[in-house]
Tab-separated table of C-alpha atoms and ligand atoms in Angstrom:
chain	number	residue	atom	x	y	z
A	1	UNK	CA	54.773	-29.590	75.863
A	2	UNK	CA	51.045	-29.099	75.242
A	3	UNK	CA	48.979	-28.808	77.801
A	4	UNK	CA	45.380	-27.386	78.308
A	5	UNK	CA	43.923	-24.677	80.208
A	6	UNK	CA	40.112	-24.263	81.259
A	7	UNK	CA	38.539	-21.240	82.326
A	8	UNK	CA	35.548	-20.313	85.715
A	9	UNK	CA	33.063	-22.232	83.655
A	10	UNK	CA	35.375	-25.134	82.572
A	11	UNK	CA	36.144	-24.341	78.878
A	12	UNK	CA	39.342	-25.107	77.661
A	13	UNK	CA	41.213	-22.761	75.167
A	14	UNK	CA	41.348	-24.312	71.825
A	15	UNK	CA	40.768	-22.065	68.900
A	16	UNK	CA	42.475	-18.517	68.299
A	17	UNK	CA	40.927	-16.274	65.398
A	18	UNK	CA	43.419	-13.487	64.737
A	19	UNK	CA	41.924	-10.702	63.007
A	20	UNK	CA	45.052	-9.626	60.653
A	21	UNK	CA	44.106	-6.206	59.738
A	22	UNK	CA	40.948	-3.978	59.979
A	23	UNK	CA	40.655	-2.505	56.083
A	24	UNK	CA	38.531	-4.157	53.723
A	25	UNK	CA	37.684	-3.510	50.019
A	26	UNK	CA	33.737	-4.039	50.903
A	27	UNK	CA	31.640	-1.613	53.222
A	28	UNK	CA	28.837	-4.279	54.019
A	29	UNK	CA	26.473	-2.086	55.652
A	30	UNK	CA	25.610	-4.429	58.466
A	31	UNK	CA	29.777	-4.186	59.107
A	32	UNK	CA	32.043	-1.062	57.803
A	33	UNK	CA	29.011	1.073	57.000
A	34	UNK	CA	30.622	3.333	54.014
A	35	UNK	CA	29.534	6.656	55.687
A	36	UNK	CA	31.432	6.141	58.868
A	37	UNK	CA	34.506	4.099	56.763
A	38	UNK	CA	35.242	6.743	54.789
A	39	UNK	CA	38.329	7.999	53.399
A	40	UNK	CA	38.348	10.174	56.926
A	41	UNK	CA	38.573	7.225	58.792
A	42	UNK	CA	41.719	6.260	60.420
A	43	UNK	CA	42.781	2.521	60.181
A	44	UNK	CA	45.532	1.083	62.259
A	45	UNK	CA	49.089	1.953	60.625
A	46	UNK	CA	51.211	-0.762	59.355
A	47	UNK	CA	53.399	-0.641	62.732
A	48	UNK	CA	49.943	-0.750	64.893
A	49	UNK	CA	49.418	-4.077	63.474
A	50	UNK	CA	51.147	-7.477	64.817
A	51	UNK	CA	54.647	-8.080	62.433
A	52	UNK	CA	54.252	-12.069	61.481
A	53	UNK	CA	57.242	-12.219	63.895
A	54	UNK	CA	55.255	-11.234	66.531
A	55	UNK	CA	51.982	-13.520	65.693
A	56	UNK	CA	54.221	-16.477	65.246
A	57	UNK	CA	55.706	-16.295	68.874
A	58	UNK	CA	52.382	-15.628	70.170
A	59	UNK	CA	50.508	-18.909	68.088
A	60	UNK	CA	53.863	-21.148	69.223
A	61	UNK	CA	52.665	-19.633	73.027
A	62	UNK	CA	49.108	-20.511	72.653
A	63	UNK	CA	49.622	-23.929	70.649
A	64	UNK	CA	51.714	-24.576	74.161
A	65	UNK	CA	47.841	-23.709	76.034
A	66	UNK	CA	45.955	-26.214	74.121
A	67	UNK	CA	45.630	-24.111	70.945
A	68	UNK	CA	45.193	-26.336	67.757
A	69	UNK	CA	43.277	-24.369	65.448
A	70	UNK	CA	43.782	-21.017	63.710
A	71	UNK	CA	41.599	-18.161	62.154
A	72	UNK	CA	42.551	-16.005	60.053
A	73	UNK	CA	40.307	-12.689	59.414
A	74	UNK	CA	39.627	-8.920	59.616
A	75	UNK	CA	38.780	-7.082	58.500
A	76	UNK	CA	39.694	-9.052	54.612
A	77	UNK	CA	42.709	-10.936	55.674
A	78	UNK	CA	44.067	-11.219	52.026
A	79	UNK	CA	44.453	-7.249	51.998
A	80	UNK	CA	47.533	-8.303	54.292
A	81	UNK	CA	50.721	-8.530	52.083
A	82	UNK	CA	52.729	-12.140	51.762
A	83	UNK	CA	49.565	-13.848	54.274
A	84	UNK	CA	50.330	-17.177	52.822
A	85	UNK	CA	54.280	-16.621	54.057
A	86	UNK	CA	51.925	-16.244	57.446
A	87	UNK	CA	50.298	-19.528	56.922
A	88	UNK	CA	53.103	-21.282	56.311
A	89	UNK	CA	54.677	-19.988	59.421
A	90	UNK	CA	51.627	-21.505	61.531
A	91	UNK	CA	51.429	-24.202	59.723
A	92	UNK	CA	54.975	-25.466	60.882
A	93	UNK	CA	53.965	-24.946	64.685
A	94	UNK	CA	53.759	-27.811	66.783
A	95	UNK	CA	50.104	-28.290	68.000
A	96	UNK	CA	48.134	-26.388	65.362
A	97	UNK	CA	46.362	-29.044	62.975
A	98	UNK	CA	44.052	-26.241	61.361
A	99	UNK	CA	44.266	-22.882	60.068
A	100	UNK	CA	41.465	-21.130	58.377
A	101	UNK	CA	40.418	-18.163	56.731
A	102	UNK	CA	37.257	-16.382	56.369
A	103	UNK	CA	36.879	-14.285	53.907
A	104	UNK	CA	35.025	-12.527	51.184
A	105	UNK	CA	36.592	-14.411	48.130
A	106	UNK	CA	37.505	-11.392	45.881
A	107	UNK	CA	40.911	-11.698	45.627
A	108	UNK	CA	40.784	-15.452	45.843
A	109	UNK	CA	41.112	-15.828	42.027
A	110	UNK	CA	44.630	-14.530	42.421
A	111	UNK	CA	45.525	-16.183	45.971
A	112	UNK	CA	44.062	-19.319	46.131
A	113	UNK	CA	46.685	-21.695	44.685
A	114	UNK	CA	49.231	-20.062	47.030
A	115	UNK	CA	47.036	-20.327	50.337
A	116	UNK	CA	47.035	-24.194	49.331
A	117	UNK	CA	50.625	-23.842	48.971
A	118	UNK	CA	50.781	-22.454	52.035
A	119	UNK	CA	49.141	-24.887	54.015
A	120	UNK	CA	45.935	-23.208	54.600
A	121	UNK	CA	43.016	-25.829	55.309
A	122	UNK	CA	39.428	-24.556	54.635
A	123	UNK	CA	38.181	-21.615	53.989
A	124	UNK	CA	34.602	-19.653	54.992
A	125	UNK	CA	33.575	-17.430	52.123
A	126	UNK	CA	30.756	-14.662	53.386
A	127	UNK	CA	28.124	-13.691	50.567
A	128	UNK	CA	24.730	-12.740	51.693
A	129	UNK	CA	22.754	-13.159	49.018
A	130	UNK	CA	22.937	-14.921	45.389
A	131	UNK	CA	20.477	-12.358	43.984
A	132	UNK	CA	22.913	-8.502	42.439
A	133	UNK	CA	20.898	-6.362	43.526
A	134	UNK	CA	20.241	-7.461	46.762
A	135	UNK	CA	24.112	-8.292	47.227
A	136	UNK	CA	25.225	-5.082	45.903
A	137	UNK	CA	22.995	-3.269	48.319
A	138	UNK	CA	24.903	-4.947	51.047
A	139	UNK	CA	28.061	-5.252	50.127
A	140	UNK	CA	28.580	-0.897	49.984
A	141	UNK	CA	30.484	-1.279	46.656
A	142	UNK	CA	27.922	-2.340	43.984
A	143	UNK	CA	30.078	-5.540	43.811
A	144	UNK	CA	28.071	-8.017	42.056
A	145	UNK	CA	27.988	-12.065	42.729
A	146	UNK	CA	30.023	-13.274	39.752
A	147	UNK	CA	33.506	-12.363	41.295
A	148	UNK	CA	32.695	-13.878	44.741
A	149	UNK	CA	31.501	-16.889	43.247
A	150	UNK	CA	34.593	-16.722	40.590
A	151	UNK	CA	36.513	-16.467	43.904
A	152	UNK	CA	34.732	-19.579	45.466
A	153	UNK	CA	35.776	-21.767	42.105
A	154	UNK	CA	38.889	-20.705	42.523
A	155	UNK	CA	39.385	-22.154	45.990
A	156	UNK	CA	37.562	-25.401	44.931
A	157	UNK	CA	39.479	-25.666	42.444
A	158	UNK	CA	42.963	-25.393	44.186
A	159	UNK	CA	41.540	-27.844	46.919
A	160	UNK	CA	40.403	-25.782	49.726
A	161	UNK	CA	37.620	-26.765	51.236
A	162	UNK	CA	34.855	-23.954	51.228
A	163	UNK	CA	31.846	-23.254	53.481
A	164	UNK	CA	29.761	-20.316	52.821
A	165	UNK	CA	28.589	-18.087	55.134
A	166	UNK	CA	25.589	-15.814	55.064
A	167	UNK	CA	24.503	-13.061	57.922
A	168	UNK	CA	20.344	-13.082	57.625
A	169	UNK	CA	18.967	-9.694	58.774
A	170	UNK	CA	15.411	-8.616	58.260
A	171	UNK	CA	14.881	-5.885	55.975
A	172	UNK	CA	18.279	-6.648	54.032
A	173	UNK	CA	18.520	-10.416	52.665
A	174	UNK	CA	15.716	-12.780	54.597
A	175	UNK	CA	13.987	-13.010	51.363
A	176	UNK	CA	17.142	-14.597	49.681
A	177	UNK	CA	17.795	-17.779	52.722
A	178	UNK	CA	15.544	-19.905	50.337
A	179	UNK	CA	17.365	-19.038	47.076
A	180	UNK	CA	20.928	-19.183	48.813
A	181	UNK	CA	19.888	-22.424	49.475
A	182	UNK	CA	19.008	-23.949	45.966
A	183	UNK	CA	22.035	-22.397	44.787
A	184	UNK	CA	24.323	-24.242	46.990
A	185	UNK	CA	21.906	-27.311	47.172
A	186	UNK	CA	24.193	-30.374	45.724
A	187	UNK	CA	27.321	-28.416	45.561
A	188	UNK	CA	29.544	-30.043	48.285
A	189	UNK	CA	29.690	-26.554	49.587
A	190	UNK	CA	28.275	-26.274	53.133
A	191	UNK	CA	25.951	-23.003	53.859
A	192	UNK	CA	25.573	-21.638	56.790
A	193	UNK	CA	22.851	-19.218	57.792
A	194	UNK	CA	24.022	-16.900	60.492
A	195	UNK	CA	21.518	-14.758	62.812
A	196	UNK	CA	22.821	-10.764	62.677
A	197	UNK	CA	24.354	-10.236	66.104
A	198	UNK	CA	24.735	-6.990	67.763
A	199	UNK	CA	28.227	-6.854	67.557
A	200	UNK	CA	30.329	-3.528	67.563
A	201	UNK	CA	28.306	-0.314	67.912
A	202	UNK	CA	27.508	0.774	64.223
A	203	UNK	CA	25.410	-1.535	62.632
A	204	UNK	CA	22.359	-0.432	63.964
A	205	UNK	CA	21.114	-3.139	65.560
A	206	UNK	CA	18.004	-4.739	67.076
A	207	UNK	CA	16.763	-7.510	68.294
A	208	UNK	CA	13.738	-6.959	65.612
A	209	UNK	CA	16.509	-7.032	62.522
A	210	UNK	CA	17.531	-10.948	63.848
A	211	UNK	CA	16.065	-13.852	61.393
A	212	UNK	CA	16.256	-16.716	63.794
A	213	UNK	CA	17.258	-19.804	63.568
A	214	UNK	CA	14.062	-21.496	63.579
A	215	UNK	CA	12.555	-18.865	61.207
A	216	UNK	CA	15.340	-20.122	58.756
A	217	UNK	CA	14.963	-23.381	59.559
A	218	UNK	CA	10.738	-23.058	58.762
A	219	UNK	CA	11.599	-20.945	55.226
A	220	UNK	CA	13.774	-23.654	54.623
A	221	UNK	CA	11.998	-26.682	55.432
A	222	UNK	CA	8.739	-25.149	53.606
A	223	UNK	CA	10.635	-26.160	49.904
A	224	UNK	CA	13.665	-28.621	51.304
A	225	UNK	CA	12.721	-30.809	54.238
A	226	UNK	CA	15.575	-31.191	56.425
A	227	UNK	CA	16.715	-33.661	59.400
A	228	UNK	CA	19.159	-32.742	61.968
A	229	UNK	CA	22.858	-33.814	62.826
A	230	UNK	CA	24.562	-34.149	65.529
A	231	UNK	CA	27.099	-31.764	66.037
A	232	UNK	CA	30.815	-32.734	64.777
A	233	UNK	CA	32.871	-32.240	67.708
A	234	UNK	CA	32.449	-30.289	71.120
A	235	UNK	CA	32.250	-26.460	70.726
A	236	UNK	CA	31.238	-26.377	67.226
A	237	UNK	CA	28.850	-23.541	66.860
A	238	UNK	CA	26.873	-24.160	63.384
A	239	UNK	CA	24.006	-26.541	64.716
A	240	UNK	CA	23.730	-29.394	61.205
A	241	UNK	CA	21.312	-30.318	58.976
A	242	UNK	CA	20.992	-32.643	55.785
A	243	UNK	CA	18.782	-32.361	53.031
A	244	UNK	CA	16.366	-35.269	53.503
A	245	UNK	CA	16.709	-35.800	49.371
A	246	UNK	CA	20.662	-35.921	49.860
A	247	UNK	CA	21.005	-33.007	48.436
A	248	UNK	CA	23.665	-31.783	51.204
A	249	UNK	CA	24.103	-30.406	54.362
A	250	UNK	CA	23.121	-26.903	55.793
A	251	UNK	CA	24.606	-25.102	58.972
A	252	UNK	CA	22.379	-22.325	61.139
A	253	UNK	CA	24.617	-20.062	63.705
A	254	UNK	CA	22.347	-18.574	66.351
A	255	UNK	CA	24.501	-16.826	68.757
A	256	UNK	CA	21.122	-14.848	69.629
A	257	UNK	CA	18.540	-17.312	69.734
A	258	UNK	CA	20.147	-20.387	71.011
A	259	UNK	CA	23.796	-19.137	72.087
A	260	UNK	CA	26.174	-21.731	72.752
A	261	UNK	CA	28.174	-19.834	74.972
A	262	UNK	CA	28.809	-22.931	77.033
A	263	UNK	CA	31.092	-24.832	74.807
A	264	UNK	CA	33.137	-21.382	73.650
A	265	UNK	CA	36.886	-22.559	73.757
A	266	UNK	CA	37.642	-19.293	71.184
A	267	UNK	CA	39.828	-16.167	72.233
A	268	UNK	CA	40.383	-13.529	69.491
A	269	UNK	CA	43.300	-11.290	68.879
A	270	UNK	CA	42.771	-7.894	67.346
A	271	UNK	CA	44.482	-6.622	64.479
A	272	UNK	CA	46.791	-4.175	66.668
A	273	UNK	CA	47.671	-7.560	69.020
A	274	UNK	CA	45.218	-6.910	71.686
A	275	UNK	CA	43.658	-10.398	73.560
A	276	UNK	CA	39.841	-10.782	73.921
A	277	UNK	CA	38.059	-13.243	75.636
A	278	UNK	CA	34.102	-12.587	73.647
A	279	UNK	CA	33.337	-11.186	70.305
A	280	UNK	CA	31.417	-8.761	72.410
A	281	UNK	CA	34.140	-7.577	74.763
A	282	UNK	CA	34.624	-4.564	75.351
A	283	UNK	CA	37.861	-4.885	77.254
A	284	UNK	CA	41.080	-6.432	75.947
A	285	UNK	CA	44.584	-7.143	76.996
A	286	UNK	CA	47.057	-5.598	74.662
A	287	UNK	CA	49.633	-8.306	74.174
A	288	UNK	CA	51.745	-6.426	71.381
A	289	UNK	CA	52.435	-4.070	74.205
A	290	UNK	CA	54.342	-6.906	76.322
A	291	UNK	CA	55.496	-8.249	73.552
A	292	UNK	CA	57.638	-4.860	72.625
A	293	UNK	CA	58.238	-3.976	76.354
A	294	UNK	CA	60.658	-7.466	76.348
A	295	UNK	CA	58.347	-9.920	78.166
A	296	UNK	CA	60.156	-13.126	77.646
A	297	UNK	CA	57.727	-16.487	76.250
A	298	UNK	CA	58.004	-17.946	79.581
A	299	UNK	CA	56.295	-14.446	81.406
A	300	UNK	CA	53.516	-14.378	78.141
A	301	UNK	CA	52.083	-18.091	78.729
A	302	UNK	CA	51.988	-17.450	82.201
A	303	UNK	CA	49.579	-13.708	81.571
A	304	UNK	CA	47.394	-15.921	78.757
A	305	UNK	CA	47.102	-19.220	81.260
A	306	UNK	CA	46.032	-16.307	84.461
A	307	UNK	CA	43.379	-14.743	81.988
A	308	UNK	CA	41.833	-17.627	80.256
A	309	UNK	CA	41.467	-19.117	84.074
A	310	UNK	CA	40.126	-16.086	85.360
A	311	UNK	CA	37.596	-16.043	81.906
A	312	UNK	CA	33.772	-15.724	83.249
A	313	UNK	CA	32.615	-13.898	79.286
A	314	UNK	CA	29.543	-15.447	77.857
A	315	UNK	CA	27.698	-12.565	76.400
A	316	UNK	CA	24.972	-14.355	74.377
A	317	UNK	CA	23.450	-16.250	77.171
A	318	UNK	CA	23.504	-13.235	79.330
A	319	UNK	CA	21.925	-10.214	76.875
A	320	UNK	CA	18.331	-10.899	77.804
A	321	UNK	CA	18.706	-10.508	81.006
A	322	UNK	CA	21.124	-7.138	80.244
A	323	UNK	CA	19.444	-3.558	81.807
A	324	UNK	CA	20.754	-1.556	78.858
A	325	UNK	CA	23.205	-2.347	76.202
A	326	UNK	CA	26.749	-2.559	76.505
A	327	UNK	CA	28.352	0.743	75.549
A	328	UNK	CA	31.939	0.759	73.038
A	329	UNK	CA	31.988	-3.163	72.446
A	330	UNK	CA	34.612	-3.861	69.827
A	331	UNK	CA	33.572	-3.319	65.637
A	332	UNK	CA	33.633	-6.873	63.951
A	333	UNK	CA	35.976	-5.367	61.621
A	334	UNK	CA	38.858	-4.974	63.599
A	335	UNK	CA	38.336	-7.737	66.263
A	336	UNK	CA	37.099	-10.456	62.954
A	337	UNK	CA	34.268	-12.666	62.734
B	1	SAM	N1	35.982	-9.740	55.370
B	1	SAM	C1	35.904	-11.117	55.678
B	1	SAM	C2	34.534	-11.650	55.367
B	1	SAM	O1	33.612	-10.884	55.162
B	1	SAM	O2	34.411	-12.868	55.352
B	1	SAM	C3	36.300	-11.464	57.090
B	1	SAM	C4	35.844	-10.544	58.199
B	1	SAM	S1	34.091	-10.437	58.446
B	1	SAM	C5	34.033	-9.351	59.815
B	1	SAM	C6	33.733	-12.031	59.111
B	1	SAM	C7	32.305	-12.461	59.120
B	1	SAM	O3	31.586	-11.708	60.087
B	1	SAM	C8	31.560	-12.265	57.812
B	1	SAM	O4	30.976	-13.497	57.432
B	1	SAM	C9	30.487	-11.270	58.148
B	1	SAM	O5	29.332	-11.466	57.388
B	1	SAM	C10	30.277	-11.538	59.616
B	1	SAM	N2	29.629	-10.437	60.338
B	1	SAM	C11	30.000	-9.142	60.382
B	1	SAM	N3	29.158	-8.434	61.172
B	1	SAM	C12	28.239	-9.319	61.645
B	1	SAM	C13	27.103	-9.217	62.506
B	1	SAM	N4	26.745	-8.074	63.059
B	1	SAM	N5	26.403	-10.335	62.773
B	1	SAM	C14	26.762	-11.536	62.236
B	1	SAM	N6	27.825	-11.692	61.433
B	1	SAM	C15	28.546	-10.612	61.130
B	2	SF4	FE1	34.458	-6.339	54.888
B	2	SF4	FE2	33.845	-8.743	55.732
B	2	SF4	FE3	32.937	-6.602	57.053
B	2	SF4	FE4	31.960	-7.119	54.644
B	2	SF4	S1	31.768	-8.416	56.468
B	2	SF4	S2	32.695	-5.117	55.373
B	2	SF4	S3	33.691	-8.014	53.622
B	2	SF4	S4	35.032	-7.199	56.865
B	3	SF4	FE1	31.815	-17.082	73.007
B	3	SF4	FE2	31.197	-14.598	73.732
B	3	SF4	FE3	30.023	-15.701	71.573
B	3	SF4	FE4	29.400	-16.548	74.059
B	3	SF4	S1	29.023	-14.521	73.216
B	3	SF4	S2	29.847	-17.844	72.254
B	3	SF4	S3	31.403	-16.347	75.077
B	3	SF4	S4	32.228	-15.223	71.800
C-alpha cells in the first residue's frame, strides 16, 4: 500500500530522477568539460551501474513511499542499452503515473517510437541555443542544431510530449534567450529558461555567470510581452508564463535567484545506485551496496522512510548566507539534472 512520507521541513517524497549512467556523447562545457572528460577519464563500469533488476525493486520500494513520478537521465540516458525495456518495467509499477526523460535528443531519431512503445510520457530536450555556432561552442563536439531539432520532430512525431530546456549563462548563450524564444514561439513546445547553477565542481562557476530570472524575463518581455501563470501543481519548479498574443507558454527555473527549495519533494539516485537528498549534496547513501549485501525490501523502505524523515537539504535557499563554498559536491553528470 502507498503511503507518504514527509521530511524536517514537511515535504513529502514524490519524484525520483535516476541518473542511468554518467557517459555522454556531448562535452557541454558548462557540464563534462572535454579537457577533464577525456579519453583518460574513468567512467563507472557496466557492473558499477544499477542492473534494471536492481532499479526496478528500488522504484516498486519508493512507489510504496509516495513515489509517482520518474526521471530518467545522466549523464545521456539513451547511451544505456534496451532503456525502453527499463521504461516499460516502471511503467508496470503500481503508483508511478509518470516517467520522463531528459535528454539531449540525438539519438531520438532512432529511439523515439520505441520510448512511446515503452510507455515513456514526456520528454525534456536540453539545447542552449538555436544559433551553430553558438551551440557548437557549447555543446564540446561541434554538433550543430539540425540533429537536435531532427531529434525533437522525432519525438513529436511519435507522440511524446516535448519541453525544451535551455541553461542561460553569461558569456556563453544570454544573447540567444530572445531568439530561442521566437523559434519555439507557436510551436506547442514549452521552453524553459534555466539560470546556470553551481552544481558539481568543474564548471567554473560564479555567481556573475547566472542570467536571472528576471533578466530573462526583461529580454523577453522587451519583444514578447508576457503574463504570468499560476503554477500547475505543488512543487513544480519552472515558474509559467503565456505569451500575451497566444503565442504559447514559457517556463523560467531559478534555483539561484528565487529557489524553491520549500516545495522540493525530489531525491536523486546516482548512476552507481547511490541515494541523494539535493542536487548539491555532497553526501549520499549507497543503496546498490544494501541491495548486494541481501537487505530484504522490507529492511530498504524502512532506511529510505528514516532518511527522507531525517531530510533538512535545501541548498539554494541557504548559499547566500554560505562562508565559503561547498567543497566535492556531486558533477551533474553522474548525479543527472
Ligand atoms: N544529457 C542529458 C541532457 O543534456 O539533457 C541529460 C543530463 S543533463 C546533466 C540534464 C540537464 O542538466 C541538461 O538540461 C543540462 O543543460 C542541465 N545542466 C547541466 N549542468 C547545469 C548547470 N550547472 N546549471 C544548470 N543546468 C545544468
Ligand atoms: Fe551531456 Fe547533458 Fe551534460 Fe551536455 S548537459 S554534457 S548533453 S550530460
Ligand atoms: Fe531541492 Fe536541493 Fe534544489 Fe533546494 S537546492 S530545490 S533542496 S535539489
Amino acid at each position: 500500500m502507498q503511503q507518504q512520507i514527509y521530511d524536517q521541513l514537511g515535504r513529502p517524497l514524490r519524484d525520483l530522477r535516476i541518473s542511468v549512467i554518467d557517459q555522454c556523447n556531448l562535452r557541454c562545457t558548462y557540464c563534462m568539460p572535454a579537457e577533464m572528460f577525456d579519453h583518460n577519464y574513468r567512467f563507472l563500469q557496466p557492473e558499477a551501474l544499477l542492473s534494471f533488476d536492481e532499479i526496478e525493486q528500488l522504484v516498486t520500494i519508493f512507489a510504496s513511499v509516495g513515489v509517482e513520478k520518474i526521471r530518467l537521465t545522466g549523464g545521456e540516458p539513451l547511451l544505456r542499452k534496451d532503456i525502453d525495456v527499463l521504461i516499460a518495467r516502471l511503467k508496470a509499477i503500481q503508483g508511478i503515473h509518470d516517467i520522463a526523460l531528459t535528454t539531449n535528443g540525438l539519438m531520438l531519431p532512432k529511439y523515439a517510437k520505441k520510448l512511446k512503445e515503452a510507455g515513456l510520457h514526456r520528454i525534456n530536450l536540453s539545447l542552449d541555443a538555436i544559433n551553430d555556432e553558438v551551440f557548437q561552442a557549447i555543446n564540446g563536439r561541434d554538433v550543430k542544431t539540425a540533429p537536435v531539432l531532427k531529434g525533437l520532430d522525432a519525438a513529436s512525431k511519435a507522440g511524446l510530449k516535448v519541453k525544451v530546456n535551455m541553461v542561460v549563462k553569461r558569456g556563453m548563450n544570454e544573447q540567444q534567450v530572445v531568439p530561442m524564444a521566437r523559434h519555439f514561439k507557436n510551436t506547442g513546445h514549452i521552453l524553459r529558461f534555466i539560470e546556470f547553477m553551481d552544481v558539481g565542481n568543474v564548471n567554473g562557476w560564479g555567481e556573475s555567470s547566472v542570467v536571472s530570472k528576471q533578466e530573462i524575463y526583461n529580454m523577453l518581455s522587451e519583444y514578447m510581452p508576457l503574463e504570468a501563470l499560476k503554477p500547475n501543481y505543488y512543487g513544480e519548479v519552472a515558474s509559467r508564463f503565456r505569451y500575451q498574443d497566444g503565442g504559447g507558454e514559457i517556463g523560467i527555473i531559478s534555483s539561484v535567484t528565487d529557489h524553491f527549495c520549500h516545495t522540493c519533494t525530489r531525491a536523486r539516485l546516482s548512476a552507481d545506485g547511490t541515494l541523494y537528498h539535493c542536487l548539491f549534496a555532497s553526501d549520499g547513501y549507497s543503496l546498490k551496496d544494501l541491495l548486494r549485501e541481501g537487505t530484504t525490501s522490507y529492511e530498504m523502505k524502512q532506511h529510505i522512510m528514516n532518511k527522507w524523515n531525517n531530510r533538512s537539504n535545501q541548498y539554494s535557499a541557504l548559499r547566500a548566507h554560505q562562508e565559503e563554498k561547498k567543497p566535492n559536491k556531486i558533477e551533474m553528470s553522474y548525479i543527472g539534472g
